[in-house]
Amino acid sequence: MSVHLVDIATRVLLADPSASLGDVAKAAGIGRTTLHKRYPTRQDLVVALADSALDVVDEAVADVDLTRPTREVLDDLVAKLVPLGPRLEFLLRFPGLEQDPRVAERLDRMDQPFLAFVATGQQQGQLRADLPAWWVLHTFYGVIFTAWEAIAAGRLAPLDAPRLVLTTFLEGVRP
Amino acid sequence: MSVHLVDIATRVLLADPSASLGDVAKAAGIGRTTLHKRYPTRQDLVVALADSALDVVDEAVADVDLTRPTREVLDDLVAKLVPLGPRLEFLLRFPGLEQDPRVAERLDRMDQPFLAFVATGQQQGQLRADLPAWWVLHTFYGVIFTAWEAIAAGRLAPLDAPRLVLTTFLEGVRP
DNA sequence: ACTGTTGTGAACATGAGTGTTCACCTCGTC
DNA sequence: GACGAGGTGAACACTCATGTTCACAACAGT
């Protein structure tokens, strides 16, 4: 039940960041008072959603062995991250989220292992070394985000997403 | 003066979509009353910003000859679109913007010439034909968006952006 | 049966954003 | 100097999200 709440709240607030807490409560099928009891203020709710999303990401990434061959790691990451959909989108796009110092710090820490992985891939010649590591990482996020959008809009079948994301990210759009 | 207003309003609302009209007016250095005279309701303002941004895009793209060789067109597009920065970001990311049918329709129409250009490039073997045209286009938007973010965060020098965007988009991150 | 926990709706006070009106000011134009 | 077109702050009423309190219902564990 509680797991559903953060999921629903994420979806509602992502669809309309100015949605009222009443809307969130109604969508979750609980009373507004109950929502207030768990999350005294709106900010508390938002931070909790961010924290939960970061937990989900940490959990998903914990399964991925970043020391394996680059290509396999990327396969795994895409397979793990794409299904997270709105949860990760919330982290990357929710307006004003980075203003909370704790969340900002966690977001920053989330990038660290990935940045190290990219740097390693570059040193080993698996990834282009003429691009900044952060650029490679953010491009990766961007392509995944594009895939989510397409899935949400019904343009892309979820099962097609990993192939599209990986081939575009690795090889670009030139034949 | 009026040109500055839409620019400032775009920046303020993009940084915080829930910013009050008072905040917008103050940032623009005008009275809230004056803002109300030009844009009677908040929705009027938002739609006007979207319209103005679409005008800017139309104007920028009108200069680009989409029938020239693929690579040159992409060069031109990146050079034109990246500097638009927040204006185009507003179009792509402002929450709830697509709910206005007129704006949604214009957004859709904005994509048409680009989609045709991509399709042509695919037929001529300049772009991979095994990817949907809309995917290629949205990936392109995504990379440009990533570049804006990096510029705004001070990580990327504006003059470096076109090279980074184009090389990543065309060739991917594999050596 | 008793009790503590949890959820619930109703009601209230508060504050903020919004849209409107009005009197006043400051220009450039005639 | 008169005039009209914008721009301005002050003030008002209205709506709505918010946070809080309260009394009550459901339920689990004792």
Coordinates of N, CA and C in Angstrom, one line a residue, chain B residues 33-165:
Chain B
T33 N 0.4 44.9 -12.2 CA -0.8 45.4 -13.0 C -0.5 45.5 -14.5
T34 N 0.7 45.9 -14.8 CA 1.0 46.1 -16.2 C 1.1 44.7 -16.9
L35 N 1.6 43.7 -16.2 CA 1.6 42.4 -16.7 C 0.2 41.9 -17.0
H36 N -0.7 42.2 -16.0 CA -2.1 41.7 -16.2 C -2.7 42.4 -17.4
K37 N -2.3 43.6 -17.7 CA -2.9 44.3 -18.9 C -2.5 43.6 -20.2
R38 N -1.3 43.2 -20.2 CA -0.8 42.5 -21.5 C -1.3 41.1 -21.6
Y39 N -1.3 40.4 -20.4 CA -1.7 39.0 -20.4 C -2.7 38.8 -19.3
P40 N -4.0 38.9 -19.7 CA -5.1 38.9 -18.6 C -5.0 37.8 -17.6
T41 N -4.7 36.6 -18.1 CA -4.6 35.5 -17.2 C -3.2 34.8 -17.3
R42 N -2.9 34.0 -16.3 CA -1.7 33.2 -16.3 C -1.5 32.4 -17.6
Q43 N -2.6 31.7 -17.9 CA -2.6 30.9 -19.1 C -2.3 31.7 -20.3
D44 N -2.9 32.9 -20.4 CA -2.6 33.7 -21.6 C -1.1 34.0 -21.7
L45 N -0.4 34.2 -20.5 CA 1.0 34.5 -20.5 C 1.8 33.2 -21.0
V46 N 1.4 32.1 -20.5 CA 2.1 30.9 -20.8 C 2.0 30.6 -22.3
V47 N 0.8 30.7 -22.8 CA 0.5 30.4 -24.3 C 1.3 31.4 -25.1
A48 N 1.3 32.7 -24.6 CA 2.1 33.7 -25.4 C 3.6 33.4 -25.4
L49 N 4.1 32.9 -24.3 CA 5.5 32.5 -24.3 C 5.8 31.3 -25.3
A50 N 4.9 30.4 -25.3 CA 5.0 29.2 -26.2 C 4.9 29.7 -27.6
D51 N 4.0 30.6 -27.9 CA 3.8 31.1 -29.3 C 5.1 31.8 -29.7
S52 N 5.6 32.6 -28.8 CA 6.8 33.4 -29.1 C 8.0 32.5 -29.3
A53 N 8.1 31.5 -28.5 CA 9.2 30.5 -28.7 C 9.1 29.8 -30.0
L54 N 7.8 29.4 -30.4 CA 7.6 28.8 -31.7 C 8.0 29.7 -32.8
D55 N 7.6 31.0 -32.6 CA 8.0 32.0 -33.6 C 9.5 32.0 -33.8
V56 N 10.2 32.0 -32.7 CA 11.7 32.1 -32.7 C 12.3 30.9 -33.5
V57 N 11.7 29.7 -33.2 CA 12.2 28.5 -33.8 C 11.9 28.5 -35.3
D58 N 10.6 28.9 -35.7 CA 10.3 29.0 -37.1 C 11.3 29.9 -37.8
E59 N 11.5 31.0 -37.1 CA 12.4 32.0 -37.7 C 13.8 31.5 -38.0
A60 N 14.3 30.8 -36.9 CA 15.7 30.2 -37.0 C 15.7 29.2 -38.1
V61 N 14.7 28.4 -38.2 CA 14.7 27.2 -39.1 C 14.5 27.7 -40.5
A62 N 13.8 28.8 -40.7 CA 13.5 29.3 -42.0 C 14.8 29.6 -42.8
D63 N 15.8 29.9 -42.0 CA 17.1 30.2 -42.7 C 17.8 28.9 -43.2
V64 N 17.4 27.8 -42.7 CA 18.1 26.6 -43.0 C 17.5 25.9 -44.2
D65 N 18.3 25.6 -45.2 CA 17.8 25.0 -46.4 C 17.9 23.5 -46.2
L66 N 16.7 22.9 -45.9 CA 16.6 21.5 -45.6 C 17.0 20.6 -46.7
T67 N 17.2 21.1 -47.9 CA 17.4 20.2 -49.0 C 18.9 20.1 -49.3
R68 N 19.7 20.8 -48.5 CA 21.2 20.7 -48.7 C 21.6 19.3 -48.1
P69 N 22.9 19.0 -48.3 CA 23.4 17.7 -47.7 C 23.2 17.6 -46.2
T70 N 22.9 16.4 -45.9 CA 22.4 16.1 -44.5 C 23.4 16.7 -43.4
R71 N 24.6 16.4 -43.6 CA 25.6 16.9 -42.6 C 25.6 18.4 -42.4
E72 N 25.5 19.1 -43.5 CA 25.5 20.5 -43.5 C 24.3 21.1 -42.8
V73 N 23.1 20.4 -43.1 CA 21.9 20.8 -42.5 C 22.0 20.7 -41.0
L74 N 22.5 19.5 -40.6 CA 22.6 19.2 -39.2 C 23.5 20.3 -38.5
D75 N 24.6 20.6 -39.1 CA 25.5 21.6 -38.6 C 24.7 22.9 -38.4
D76 N 24.0 23.3 -39.4 CA 23.2 24.6 -39.4 C 22.2 24.5 -38.2
L77 N 21.5 23.4 -38.2 CA 20.4 23.2 -37.2 C 21.0 23.4 -35.8
V78 N 22.0 22.7 -35.5 CA 22.6 22.7 -34.2 C 23.1 24.2 -33.9
A79 N 23.7 24.8 -34.9 CA 24.2 26.2 -34.7 C 23.0 27.1 -34.4
K80 N 21.9 26.8 -35.0 CA 20.7 27.7 -34.8 C 20.0 27.4 -33.5
L81 N 19.9 26.1 -33.2 CA 19.0 25.7 -32.1 C 19.6 25.8 -30.8
V82 N 20.9 25.5 -30.7 CA 21.5 25.5 -29.3 C 21.5 26.9 -28.7
P83 N 21.7 28.0 -29.4 CA 21.7 29.3 -28.8 C 20.3 29.7 -28.4
L84 N 19.2 29.1 -28.9 CA 17.9 29.4 -28.5 C 17.7 29.0 -27.0
G85 N 18.4 28.1 -26.6 CA 18.4 27.7 -25.2 C 17.1 27.6 -24.5
P86 N 16.8 28.4 -23.5 CA 15.6 28.3 -22.7 C 14.4 28.4 -23.5
R87 N 14.4 29.1 -24.6 CA 13.2 29.3 -25.3 C 12.7 28.0 -25.9
L88 N 13.5 27.2 -26.4 CA 13.1 25.9 -26.9 C 12.9 24.9 -25.8
E89 N 13.7 25.0 -24.7 CA 13.5 24.2 -23.6 C 12.1 24.4 -23.0
F90 N 11.6 25.6 -23.0 CA 10.3 25.9 -22.6 C 9.2 25.1 -23.4
L91 N 9.4 25.1 -24.7 CA 8.5 24.4 -25.5 C 8.5 22.9 -25.2
L92 N 9.6 22.3 -25.0 CA 9.7 20.9 -24.8 C 9.4 20.4 -23.4
R93 N 9.6 21.3 -22.4 CA 9.5 20.8 -21.1 C 8.5 21.4 -20.2
F94 N 7.9 22.6 -20.6 CA 7.1 23.2 -19.6 C 5.9 22.4 -19.3
P95 N 5.6 22.2 -18.0 CA 4.6 21.2 -17.6 C 3.2 21.7 -18.1
G96 N 2.5 20.8 -18.7 CA 1.1 21.1 -19.0 C 0.9 22.0 -20.2
L97 N 2.0 22.2 -20.9 CA 1.9 23.1 -22.1 C 1.2 22.4 -23.2
E98 N 1.4 21.1 -23.4 CA 0.8 20.4 -24.5 C -0.8 20.3 -24.3
Q99 N -1.2 20.8 -23.1 CA -2.7 20.7 -22.9 C -3.5 21.7 -23.7
D100 N -2.8 22.8 -24.1 CA -3.5 23.8 -24.9 C -3.5 23.2 -26.3
P101 N -4.6 23.0 -26.9 CA -4.7 22.4 -28.2 C -4.0 23.2 -29.3
R102 N -4.1 24.5 -29.2 CA -3.4 25.3 -30.3 C -1.9 25.1 -30.2
V103 N -1.4 25.2 -29.0 CA 0.1 25.0 -28.9 C 0.5 23.6 -29.3
A104 N -0.3 22.6 -28.9 CA 0.0 21.2 -29.2 C 0.1 21.0 -30.7
E105 N -0.9 21.7 -31.4 CA -0.9 21.5 -32.8 C 0.3 22.2 -33.5
R106 N 0.7 23.4 -33.0 CA 1.8 24.1 -33.5 C 3.1 23.2 -33.3
L107 N 3.2 22.6 -32.0 CA 4.3 21.8 -31.7 C 4.4 20.7 -32.7
D108 N 3.3 20.1 -33.0 CA 3.3 19.0 -33.9 C 3.7 19.4 -35.3
R109 N 3.2 20.6 -35.7 CA 3.6 21.1 -37.0 C 5.1 21.4 -37.1
M110 N 5.6 21.8 -36.0 CA 7.0 22.2 -35.9 C 7.9 21.0 -36.3
D111 N 7.4 19.8 -35.9 CA 8.2 18.6 -36.2 C 8.2 18.1 -37.6
Q112 N 7.1 18.5 -38.3 CA 6.9 17.9 -39.7 C 8.1 18.1 -40.6
P113 N 8.6 19.3 -40.8 CA 9.7 19.4 -41.8 C 10.9 18.7 -41.3
F114 N 11.1 18.6 -40.0 CA 12.3 17.9 -39.5 C 12.1 16.4 -39.8
L115 N 10.9 15.9 -39.6 CA 10.7 14.5 -39.8 C 10.9 14.1 -41.3
A116 N 10.4 15.0 -42.2 CA 10.6 14.8 -43.6 C 12.1 14.8 -43.9
F117 N 12.8 15.7 -43.3 CA 14.3 15.8 -43.5 C 15.0 14.5 -43.1
V118 N 14.6 14.0 -42.0 CA 15.2 12.8 -41.5 C 14.9 11.6 -42.4
A119 N 13.6 11.6 -42.9 CA 13.2 10.5 -43.8 C 14.0 10.5 -45.1
T120 N 14.2 11.7 -45.6 CA 15.0 11.9 -46.8 C 16.4 11.4 -46.6
G121 N 17.0 11.9 -45.4 CA 18.4 11.5 -45.1 C 18.5 9.9 -45.0
Q122 N 17.4 9.3 -44.5 CA 17.5 7.8 -44.4 C 17.4 7.2 -45.8
Q123 N 16.6 7.8 -46.6 CA 16.5 7.2 -48.0 C 17.8 7.3 -48.7
Q124 N 18.5 8.4 -48.5 CA 19.7 8.7 -49.2 C 20.9 8.0 -48.6
G125 N 20.6 7.3 -47.5 CA 21.7 6.6 -46.9 C 22.6 7.4 -46.0
Q126 N 22.2 8.6 -45.7 CA 23.0 9.5 -44.8 C 22.7 9.3 -43.4
L127 N 21.5 8.7 -43.1 CA 21.1 8.4 -41.7 C 20.6 7.0 -41.7
R128 N 20.9 6.3 -40.5 CA 20.5 4.9 -40.4 C 19.0 4.7 -40.7
A129 N 18.7 3.8 -41.5 CA 17.3 3.6 -41.9 C 16.6 2.6 -41.0
D130 N 17.4 1.9 -40.1 CA 16.8 0.9 -39.2 C 16.2 1.6 -37.9
L131 N 16.2 2.9 -37.9 CA 15.6 3.6 -36.7 C 14.4 4.4 -37.2
P132 N 13.4 4.4 -36.4 CA 12.2 5.2 -36.8 C 12.6 6.7 -36.9
A133 N 12.0 7.4 -37.8 CA 12.4 8.8 -38.0 C 12.1 9.6 -36.7
W134 N 11.0 9.4 -36.1 CA 10.7 10.1 -34.9 C 11.7 9.9 -33.8
W135 N 12.2 8.7 -33.8 CA 13.3 8.4 -32.8 C 14.5 9.2 -33.0
V136 N 14.9 9.2 -34.3 CA 16.1 10.0 -34.6 C 15.9 11.4 -34.3
L137 N 14.7 12.0 -34.6 CA 14.5 13.4 -34.3 C 14.5 13.7 -32.8
H138 N 13.8 12.8 -32.0 CA 13.7 13.0 -30.6 C 15.1 12.8 -29.9
T139 N 15.8 11.9 -30.4 CA 17.2 11.8 -29.9 C 18.0 13.1 -30.1
F140 N 17.8 13.6 -31.3 CA 18.4 14.9 -31.7 C 18.0 16.0 -30.7
Y141 N 16.7 16.2 -30.5 CA 16.3 17.1 -29.4 C 16.9 16.8 -28.1
G142 N 17.0 15.5 -27.7 CA 17.5 15.2 -26.4 C 19.0 15.6 -26.3
V143 N 19.8 15.4 -27.3 CA 21.2 15.7 -27.2 C 21.3 17.2 -27.1
I144 N 20.5 17.9 -27.8 CA 20.6 19.4 -27.7 C 20.2 19.8 -26.3
F145 N 19.2 19.2 -25.8 CA 18.7 19.5 -24.4 C 19.8 19.3 -23.4
T146 N 20.5 18.1 -23.6 CA 21.6 17.8 -22.7 C 22.7 18.9 -22.8
A147 N 22.9 19.4 -23.9 CA 23.9 20.4 -24.1 C 23.5 21.7 -23.4
W148 N 22.2 22.1 -23.5 CA 21.7 23.3 -22.8 C 21.9 23.1 -21.3
E149 N 21.5 22.0 -20.8 CA 21.7 21.8 -19.4 C 23.1 22.0 -18.9
A150 N 24.0 21.4 -19.7 CA 25.4 21.5 -19.3 C 25.9 23.0 -19.4
I151 N 25.4 23.7 -20.4 CA 25.8 25.1 -20.6 C 25.3 25.9 -19.4
A152 N 24.0 25.6 -19.1 CA 23.4 26.4 -17.9 C 24.1 26.1 -16.6
A153 N 24.6 24.8 -16.5 CA 25.2 24.5 -15.3 C 26.7 24.9 -15.3
G154 N 27.1 25.5 -16.4 CA 28.5 26.0 -16.4 C 29.5 24.9 -16.7
R155 N 29.0 23.7 -17.1 CA 30.0 22.6 -17.4 C 30.5 22.7 -18.8
L156 N 29.7 23.3 -19.7 CA 30.1 23.3 -21.1 C 30.2 24.7 -21.7
A157 N 31.3 24.9 -22.4 CA 31.4 26.2 -23.1 C 30.5 26.2 -24.3
P158 N 29.7 27.3 -24.4 CA 28.7 27.3 -25.5 C 29.4 27.0 -26.9
L159 N 30.6 27.5 -27.1 CA 31.2 27.2 -28.4 C 31.6 25.8 -28.6
D160 N 31.7 25.0 -27.5 CA 32.1 23.6 -27.6 C 30.8 22.8 -27.9
A161 N 29.7 23.3 -27.7 CA 28.4 22.5 -27.8 C 28.2 21.9 -29.1
P162 N 28.2 22.7 -30.2 CA 27.9 22.1 -31.5 C 28.7 20.9 -31.8
R163 N 30.0 20.9 -31.6 CA 30.9 19.8 -31.9 C 30.4 18.6 -31.1
L164 N 30.3 18.8 -29.8 CA 29.9 17.7 -28.9 C 28.5 17.1 -29.4
V165 N 27.6 17.9 -29.6 CA 26.3 17.5 -30.0 C 26.3 16.7 -31.3

